[in-house]
PDB file of C-alpha atoms in Angstrom:
ATOM      1  CA  ASP A   1       0.000   0.000   0.000  1.00  0.00           C
ATOM      2  CA  ALA A   2       1.164   3.519  -0.787  1.00  0.00           C
ATOM      3  CA  LYS A   3       2.711   5.748   1.827  1.00  0.00           C
ATOM      4  CA  THR A   4       1.116   9.071   2.777  1.00  0.00           C
ATOM      5  CA  THR A   5       2.633  12.369   3.893  1.00  0.00           C
ATOM      6  CA  GLN A   6       0.817  14.740   6.241  1.00  0.00           C
ATOM      7  CA  PRO A   7       1.898  17.895   8.071  1.00  0.00           C
ATOM      8  CA  PRO A   8       2.633  17.062  11.704  1.00  0.00           C
ATOM      9  CA  SER A   9       0.410  19.787  13.134  1.00  0.00           C
ATOM     10  CA  MET A  10      -2.172  22.406  12.215  1.00  0.00           C
ATOM     11  CA  ASP A  11      -4.265  25.019  13.989  1.00  0.00           C
ATOM     12  CA  CYS A  12      -7.793  26.122  13.229  1.00  0.00           C
ATOM     13  CA  ALA A  13     -10.134  28.676  14.780  1.00  0.00           C
ATOM     14  CA  GLU A  14     -13.399  27.381  16.179  1.00  0.00           C
ATOM     15  CA  GLY A  15     -16.224  27.764  13.686  1.00  0.00           C
ATOM     16  CA  ARG A  16     -13.915  27.991  10.693  1.00  0.00           C
ATOM     17  CA  ALA A  17     -13.255  25.265   8.148  1.00  0.00           C
ATOM     18  CA  ALA A  18     -10.323  22.972   8.819  1.00  0.00           C
ATOM     19  CA  ASN A  19      -8.559  21.762   5.674  1.00  0.00           C
ATOM     20  CA  LEU A  20      -6.199  18.861   6.285  1.00  0.00           C
ATOM     21  CA  PRO A  21      -3.934  17.919   3.367  1.00  0.00           C
ATOM     22  CA  CYS A  22      -2.501  14.518   2.523  1.00  0.00           C
ATOM     23  CA  ASN A  23       0.016  13.599  -0.147  1.00  0.00           C
ATOM     24  CA  HIS A  24      -0.130  10.104  -1.651  1.00  0.00           C
ATOM     25  CA  SER A  25       1.852  10.516  -4.849  1.00  0.00           C
ATOM     26  CA  THR A  26       2.521   6.766  -5.258  1.00  0.00           C
ATOM     27  CA  ILE A  27      -1.119   5.729  -4.998  1.00  0.00           C
ATOM     28  CA  SER A  28      -2.154   3.005  -7.411  1.00  0.00           C
ATOM     29  CA  GLY A  29      -5.370   2.819  -9.364  1.00  0.00           C
ATOM     30  CA  ASN A  30      -7.232   0.456  -7.043  1.00  0.00           C
ATOM     31  CA  GLU A  31      -6.233   2.083  -3.758  1.00  0.00           C
ATOM     32  CA  TYR A  32      -8.799   4.021  -1.780  1.00  0.00           C
ATOM     33  CA  VAL A  33      -8.057   6.988   0.483  1.00  0.00           C
ATOM     34  CA  TYR A  34      -9.303   6.624   4.069  1.00  0.00           C
ATOM     35  CA  TRP A  35      -9.373   9.177   6.853  1.00  0.00           C
ATOM     36  CA  TYR A  36      -9.540   8.437  10.569  1.00  0.00           C
ATOM     37  CA  ARG A  37      -9.096  10.561  13.650  1.00  0.00           C
ATOM     38  CA  GLN A  38      -7.993   9.777  17.173  1.00  0.00           C
ATOM     39  CA  ILE A  39      -9.082  11.908  20.067  1.00  0.00           C
ATOM     40  CA  HIS A  40      -6.675  11.750  22.981  1.00  0.00           C
ATOM     41  CA  SER A  41      -6.340   8.217  24.417  1.00  0.00           C
ATOM     42  CA  GLN A  42      -9.384   6.904  22.549  1.00  0.00           C
ATOM     43  CA  GLY A  43      -9.532   4.385  19.714  1.00  0.00           C
ATOM     44  CA  PRO A  44      -9.320   5.801  16.182  1.00  0.00           C
ATOM     45  CA  GLN A  45     -12.609   6.810  14.595  1.00  0.00           C
ATOM     46  CA  TYR A  46     -13.395   6.285  10.931  1.00  0.00           C
ATOM     47  CA  ILE A  47     -14.362   9.520   9.125  1.00  0.00           C
ATOM     48  CA  ILE A  48     -14.665   9.005   5.383  1.00  0.00           C
ATOM     49  CA  HIS A  49     -13.158   7.270   2.367  1.00  0.00           C
ATOM     50  CA  GLY A  50     -13.078   7.675  -1.409  1.00  0.00           C
ATOM     51  CA  LEU A  51     -11.529   6.438  -4.641  1.00  0.00           C
ATOM     52  CA  LYS A  52     -11.569   9.351  -7.093  1.00  0.00           C
ATOM     53  CA  ASN A  53     -14.805  11.253  -6.674  1.00  0.00           C
ATOM     54  CA  ASN A  54     -15.278  13.813  -3.928  1.00  0.00           C
ATOM     55  CA  GLU A  55     -17.219  12.445  -0.990  1.00  0.00           C
ATOM     56  CA  THR A  56     -19.281  14.051   1.778  1.00  0.00           C
ATOM     57  CA  ASN A  57     -20.912  12.660   4.890  1.00  0.00           C
ATOM     58  CA  GLU A  58     -22.199  14.061   8.158  1.00  0.00           C
ATOM     59  CA  MET A  59     -18.695  14.437   9.545  1.00  0.00           C
ATOM     60  CA  ALA A  60     -16.586  15.791   6.709  1.00  0.00           C
ATOM     61  CA  SER A  61     -15.873  16.199   3.018  1.00  0.00           C
ATOM     62  CA  LEU A  62     -13.073  14.505   1.100  1.00  0.00           C
ATOM     63  CA  ILE A  63     -11.605  16.210  -1.950  1.00  0.00           C
ATOM     64  CA  ILE A  64      -9.328  14.059  -4.123  1.00  0.00           C
ATOM     65  CA  THR A  65      -7.314  15.688  -6.888  1.00  0.00           C
ATOM     66  CA  GLU A  66      -7.879  14.538 -10.451  1.00  0.00           C
ATOM     67  CA  ASP A  67      -4.492  12.791 -10.593  1.00  0.00           C
ATOM     68  CA  ARG A  68      -5.257  11.232  -7.168  1.00  0.00           C
ATOM     69  CA  LYS A  69      -1.817  12.148  -5.861  1.00  0.00           C
ATOM     70  CA  SER A  70      -3.235  14.189  -2.998  1.00  0.00           C
ATOM     71  CA  SER A  71      -6.411  14.746  -1.037  1.00  0.00           C
ATOM     72  CA  THR A  72      -7.881  17.169   1.485  1.00  0.00           C
ATOM     73  CA  LEU A  73     -10.167  16.417   4.396  1.00  0.00           C
ATOM     74  CA  ILE A  74     -12.487  19.310   5.153  1.00  0.00           C
ATOM     75  CA  LEU A  75     -14.231  19.826   8.479  1.00  0.00           C
ATOM     76  CA  PRO A  76     -16.634  22.599   7.482  1.00  0.00           C
ATOM     77  CA  HIS A  77     -17.228  24.170  10.901  1.00  0.00           C
ATOM     78  CA  ALA A  78     -14.578  22.981  13.320  1.00  0.00           C
ATOM     79  CA  THR A  79     -15.456  22.726  17.003  1.00  0.00           C
ATOM     80  CA  LEU A  80     -13.248  22.198  20.045  1.00  0.00           C
ATOM     81  CA  ARG A  81     -14.270  18.534  19.995  1.00  0.00           C
ATOM     82  CA  ASP A  82     -12.587  18.148  16.600  1.00  0.00           C
ATOM     83  CA  THR A  83      -9.187  18.555  18.256  1.00  0.00           C
ATOM     84  CA  ALA A  84      -7.529  15.228  17.450  1.00  0.00           C
ATOM     85  CA  VAL A  85      -4.870  13.476  15.406  1.00  0.00           C
ATOM     86  CA  TYR A  86      -6.064  12.888  11.839  1.00  0.00           C
ATOM     87  CA  TYR A  87      -4.715   9.976   9.823  1.00  0.00           C
ATOM     88  CA  CYS A  88      -4.758   9.626   6.054  1.00  0.00           C
ATOM     89  CA  ILE A  89      -4.285   6.077   4.783  1.00  0.00           C
ATOM     90  CA  VAL A  90      -4.412   4.489   1.350  1.00  0.00           C
ATOM     91  CA  ARG A  91      -5.198   0.828   0.842  1.00  0.00           C
ATOM     92  CA  VAL A  92      -6.727  -1.731  -1.438  1.00  0.00           C
ATOM     93  CA  PRO A  93     -10.088  -2.963  -0.108  1.00  0.00           C
ATOM     94  CA  ASN A  94     -10.365  -6.703   0.349  1.00  0.00           C
ATOM     95  CA  ALA A  95      -6.619  -7.111  -0.005  1.00  0.00           C
ATOM     96  CA  GLY A  96      -5.646 -10.344   1.702  1.00  0.00           C
ATOM     97  CA  ASN A  97      -2.303  -9.010   2.884  1.00  0.00           C
ATOM     98  CA  ASN A  98      -2.484  -5.873   4.984  1.00  0.00           C
ATOM     99  CA  ARG A  99       1.058  -6.113   6.310  1.00  0.00           C
ATOM    100  CA  LYS A 100       2.314  -3.050   4.529  1.00  0.00           C
ATOM    101  CA  LEU A 101      -0.499  -0.776   5.602  1.00  0.00           C
ATOM    102  CA  ILE A 102       1.206   2.300   6.995  1.00  0.00           C
ATOM    103  CA  TRP A 103      -0.662   4.555   9.408  1.00  0.00           C
ATOM    104  CA  GLY A 104       2.041   7.129   9.993  1.00  0.00           C
ATOM    105  CA  LEU A 105       1.856   9.796  12.703  1.00  0.00           C
ATOM    106  CA  GLY A 106      -0.945  11.835  11.163  1.00  0.00           C
ATOM    107  CA  THR A 107      -1.722  15.538  11.639  1.00  0.00           C
ATOM    108  CA  SER A 108      -2.381  16.858  15.117  1.00  0.00           C
ATOM    109  CA  LEU A 109      -5.199  19.387  14.672  1.00  0.00           C
ATOM    110  CA  ALA A 110      -5.741  21.937  17.424  1.00  0.00           C
ATOM    111  CA  VAL A 111      -9.036  23.830  17.254  1.00  0.00           C
ATOM    112  CA  ASN A 112      -8.714  27.058  19.210  1.00  0.00           C
ATOM    113  CA  PRO A 113     -11.526  29.108  20.780  1.00  0.00           C
TER     114      PRO A 113
ATOM    115  CA  ASN B   1     -25.107  -2.170  19.688  1.00  0.00           C
ATOM    116  CA  ALA B   2     -22.099  -2.073  21.969  1.00  0.00           C
ATOM    117  CA  GLY B   3     -19.693  -1.911  18.979  1.00  0.00           C
ATOM    118  CA  VAL B   4     -16.211  -3.271  19.697  1.00  0.00           C
ATOM    119  CA  THR B   5     -15.593  -4.176  23.332  1.00  0.00           C
ATOM    120  CA  GLN B   6     -12.089  -4.702  24.673  1.00  0.00           C
ATOM    121  CA  THR B   7     -11.208  -6.088  28.065  1.00  0.00           C
ATOM    122  CA  PRO B   8      -9.379  -5.379  30.259  1.00  0.00           C
ATOM    123  CA  LYS B   9      -8.843  -1.617  29.887  1.00  0.00           C
ATOM    124  CA  PHE B  10      -5.629  -1.693  31.913  1.00  0.00           C
ATOM    125  CA  GLN B  11      -3.226  -4.516  32.757  1.00  0.00           C
ATOM    126  CA  VAL B  12       0.166  -4.845  34.387  1.00  0.00           C
ATOM    127  CA  LEU B  13       2.108  -8.042  33.735  1.00  0.00           C
ATOM    128  CA  LYS B  14       5.416  -9.358  34.929  1.00  0.00           C
ATOM    129  CA  THR B  15       7.967 -10.432  32.358  1.00  0.00           C
ATOM    130  CA  GLY B  16       7.294 -14.005  31.277  1.00  0.00           C
ATOM    131  CA  GLN B  17       3.630 -14.056  32.214  1.00  0.00           C
ATOM    132  CA  SER B  18       0.996 -14.879  29.633  1.00  0.00           C
ATOM    133  CA  MET B  19      -2.413 -13.350  29.169  1.00  0.00           C
ATOM    134  CA  THR B  20      -5.254 -12.917  26.710  1.00  0.00           C
ATOM    135  CA  LEU B  21      -6.654  -9.607  25.588  1.00  0.00           C
ATOM    136  CA  GLN B  22     -10.314  -9.993  24.782  1.00  0.00           C
ATOM    137  CA  CYS B  23     -12.113  -8.411  21.838  1.00  0.00           C
ATOM    138  CA  ALA B  24     -15.771  -8.841  20.970  1.00  0.00           C
ATOM    139  CA  GLN B  25     -18.000  -7.145  18.415  1.00  0.00           C
ATOM    140  CA  ASP B  26     -21.763  -7.380  18.029  1.00  0.00           C
ATOM    141  CA  MET B  27     -22.066  -5.935  14.522  1.00  0.00           C
ATOM    142  CA  ASN B  28     -21.615  -9.233  12.619  1.00  0.00           C
ATOM    143  CA  HIS B  29     -18.431  -7.885  11.036  1.00  0.00           C
ATOM    144  CA  GLU B  30     -16.318 -10.326   9.067  1.00  0.00           C
ATOM    145  CA  TYR B  31     -13.016  -8.446   9.294  1.00  0.00           C
ATOM    146  CA  MET B  32     -11.211  -8.018  12.604  1.00  0.00           C
ATOM    147  CA  SER B  33      -7.722  -6.787  13.424  1.00  0.00           C
ATOM    148  CA  TRP B  34      -5.380  -6.155  16.323  1.00  0.00           C
ATOM    149  CA  TYR B  35      -3.095  -3.117  16.375  1.00  0.00           C
ATOM    150  CA  ARG B  36      -0.556  -1.789  18.810  1.00  0.00           C
ATOM    151  CA  GLN B  37       0.235   1.874  19.274  1.00  0.00           C
ATOM    152  CA  ASP B  38       3.492   3.099  20.753  1.00  0.00           C
ATOM    153  CA  PRO B  39       4.614   6.693  21.431  1.00  0.00           C
ATOM    154  CA  GLY B  40       6.126   8.314  18.350  1.00  0.00           C
ATOM    155  CA  MET B  41       4.947   5.526  16.067  1.00  0.00           C
ATOM    156  CA  GLY B  42       1.844   4.940  14.053  1.00  0.00           C
ATOM    157  CA  LEU B  43      -0.542   2.066  14.569  1.00  0.00           C
ATOM    158  CA  ARG B  44       1.052  -1.249  13.647  1.00  0.00           C
ATOM    159  CA  LEU B  45      -0.919  -4.311  12.622  1.00  0.00           C
ATOM    160  CA  ILE B  46      -0.297  -7.432  14.705  1.00  0.00           C
ATOM    161  CA  HIS B  47      -2.762  -9.998  13.333  1.00  0.00           C
ATOM    162  CA  TYR B  48      -5.956  -9.861  11.350  1.00  0.00           C
ATOM    163  CA  SER B  49      -8.854 -12.091  10.353  1.00  0.00           C
ATOM    164  CA  VAL B  50     -11.148 -12.013   7.339  1.00  0.00           C
ATOM    165  CA  GLY B  51     -13.696 -14.395   8.865  1.00  0.00           C
ATOM    166  CA  ALA B  52     -14.239 -17.124  11.422  1.00  0.00           C
ATOM    167  CA  GLY B  53     -11.489 -19.713  11.208  1.00  0.00           C
ATOM    168  CA  ILE B  54      -9.215 -17.491   9.094  1.00  0.00           C
ATOM    169  CA  THR B  55      -6.318 -15.502  10.532  1.00  0.00           C
ATOM    170  CA  ASP B  56      -3.083 -14.095   9.190  1.00  0.00           C
ATOM    171  CA  GLN B  57      -0.049 -12.202  10.399  1.00  0.00           C
ATOM    172  CA  GLY B  58       0.363  -8.480  10.205  1.00  0.00           C
ATOM    173  CA  GLU B  59       3.446  -6.326  10.464  1.00  0.00           C
ATOM    174  CA  VAL B  60       4.523  -7.240  14.023  1.00  0.00           C
ATOM    175  CA  PRO B  61       3.167 -10.718  14.881  1.00  0.00           C
ATOM    176  CA  ASN B  62       6.055 -12.105  16.944  1.00  0.00           C
ATOM    177  CA  GLY B  63       5.110 -12.919  20.524  1.00  0.00           C
ATOM    178  CA  TYR B  64       1.376 -12.905  19.822  1.00  0.00           C
ATOM    179  CA  ASN B  65      -1.177 -15.550  18.852  1.00  0.00           C
ATOM    180  CA  VAL B  66      -4.755 -15.173  17.697  1.00  0.00           C
ATOM    181  CA  SER B  67      -7.687 -17.406  16.892  1.00  0.00           C
ATOM    182  CA  ARG B  68     -11.136 -16.727  15.439  1.00  0.00           C
ATOM    183  CA  SER B  69     -13.530 -19.485  16.402  1.00  0.00           C
ATOM    184  CA  THR B  70     -16.607 -17.241  16.126  1.00  0.00           C
ATOM    185  CA  THR B  71     -17.490 -14.151  14.114  1.00  0.00           C
ATOM    186  CA  GLU B  72     -17.890 -12.140  17.309  1.00  0.00           C
ATOM    187  CA  ASP B  73     -14.653 -12.840  19.177  1.00  0.00           C
ATOM    188  CA  PHE B  74     -11.008 -12.276  18.289  1.00  0.00           C
ATOM    189  CA  PRO B  75      -8.750 -12.756  21.344  1.00  0.00           C
ATOM    190  CA  LEU B  76      -5.073 -11.805  21.319  1.00  0.00           C
ATOM    191  CA  ARG B  77      -2.730 -13.978  23.367  1.00  0.00           C
ATOM    192  CA  LEU B  78       0.623 -12.870  24.696  1.00  0.00           C
ATOM    193  CA  LEU B  79       2.645 -16.032  25.083  1.00  0.00           C
ATOM    194  CA  SER B  80       5.461 -14.788  27.346  1.00  0.00           C
ATOM    195  CA  ALA B  81       5.221 -11.081  28.048  1.00  0.00           C
ATOM    196  CA  ALA B  82       8.272  -8.884  27.473  1.00  0.00           C
ATOM    197  CA  PRO B  83       8.824  -5.188  28.338  1.00  0.00           C
ATOM    198  CA  SER B  84       8.882  -4.471  24.578  1.00  0.00           C
ATOM    199  CA  GLN B  85       5.212  -5.426  24.507  1.00  0.00           C
ATOM    200  CA  THR B  86       4.298  -2.490  26.733  1.00  0.00           C
ATOM    201  CA  SER B  87       1.868  -0.640  24.523  1.00  0.00           C
ATOM    202  CA  VAL B  88      -1.734   0.340  23.883  1.00  0.00           C
ATOM    203  CA  TYR B  89      -3.581  -2.384  22.010  1.00  0.00           C
ATOM    204  CA  PHE B  90      -6.579  -1.699  19.809  1.00  0.00           C
ATOM    205  CA  CYS B  91      -8.992  -4.177  18.318  1.00  0.00           C
ATOM    206  CA  ALA B  92     -10.981  -3.152  15.248  1.00  0.00           C
ATOM    207  CA  SER B  93     -13.654  -4.633  13.020  1.00  0.00           C
ATOM    208  CA  ARG B  94     -15.389  -3.865   9.730  1.00  0.00           C
ATOM    209  CA  ARG B  95     -18.196  -5.471   7.802  1.00  0.00           C
ATOM    210  CA  THR B  96     -16.525  -5.602   4.414  1.00  0.00           C
ATOM    211  CA  GLY B  97     -13.097  -4.914   2.992  1.00  0.00           C
ATOM    212  CA  LEU B  98     -14.289  -1.548   1.707  1.00  0.00           C
ATOM    213  CA  GLU B  99     -15.744  -0.063   4.887  1.00  0.00           C
ATOM    214  CA  GLY B 100     -13.779   1.790   7.517  1.00  0.00           C
ATOM    215  CA  TYR B 101     -12.837   0.119  10.773  1.00  0.00           C
ATOM    216  CA  THR B 102     -14.704   0.496  14.067  1.00  0.00           C
ATOM    217  CA  PHE B 103     -12.163   0.531  16.872  1.00  0.00           C
ATOM    218  CA  GLY B 104     -12.442  -0.489  20.486  1.00  0.00           C
ATOM    219  CA  SER B 105     -11.364   1.810  23.305  1.00  0.00           C
ATOM    220  CA  GLY B 106      -8.051   0.032  23.800  1.00  0.00           C
ATOM    221  CA  THR B 107      -6.148  -1.973  26.398  1.00  0.00           C
ATOM    222  CA  ARG B 108      -3.209  -0.276  28.074  1.00  0.00           C
ATOM    223  CA  LEU B 109      -0.647  -2.957  28.868  1.00  0.00           C
ATOM    224  CA  THR B 110       2.472  -2.490  30.942  1.00  0.00           C
ATOM    225  CA  VAL B 111       5.042  -5.275  31.231  1.00  0.00           C
ATOM    226  CA  VAL B 112       7.504  -4.883  34.108  1.00  0.00           C
TER     227      VAL B 112
END
């Protein structure tokens, strides 16, 4: 599975949109982009995933560039409870061997009042 | 639904002791995995299962065993605990290969 690159930390003002970038320049055609977040000491929480089309759910929007080499997770109106570490991962669904799945250290997002 | 339930939440072991970390899900998910999380490192896959009776090794399987006799349960066994196994352990499940994982709240293990 392809490796991802994320900035180690970001800040965002409460009520504003938080845009979290992820670079996955070696992504292959059948790999999906997944986003999770981890609020301090809790288990990671799934947010959203996509292949090439932009996706939106009740938590966030996912924008994937046309060449699929990068993506952006958008939290439209960040709240203090969105302060967390955000992970961008690429993988092949249903792949029998997940050994090479790399989570990385993610982006630590601080939402400030 | 309770989701993914992990027990115990905290555990202290002496070097050489064995124990089983329990993981149960009530969502009828086929896929289950065990991860460990250490400071300064990302989540690392220990073992995973794509259905009852089927397990396979992840990135860091040494020192751990798993079995999957039912869809609901996926216990992780530490055979002979070592200080290097001090970590936070997360169990996760998903219904299909495409969906995102649902994670448990973790087990914080200290080996002294």
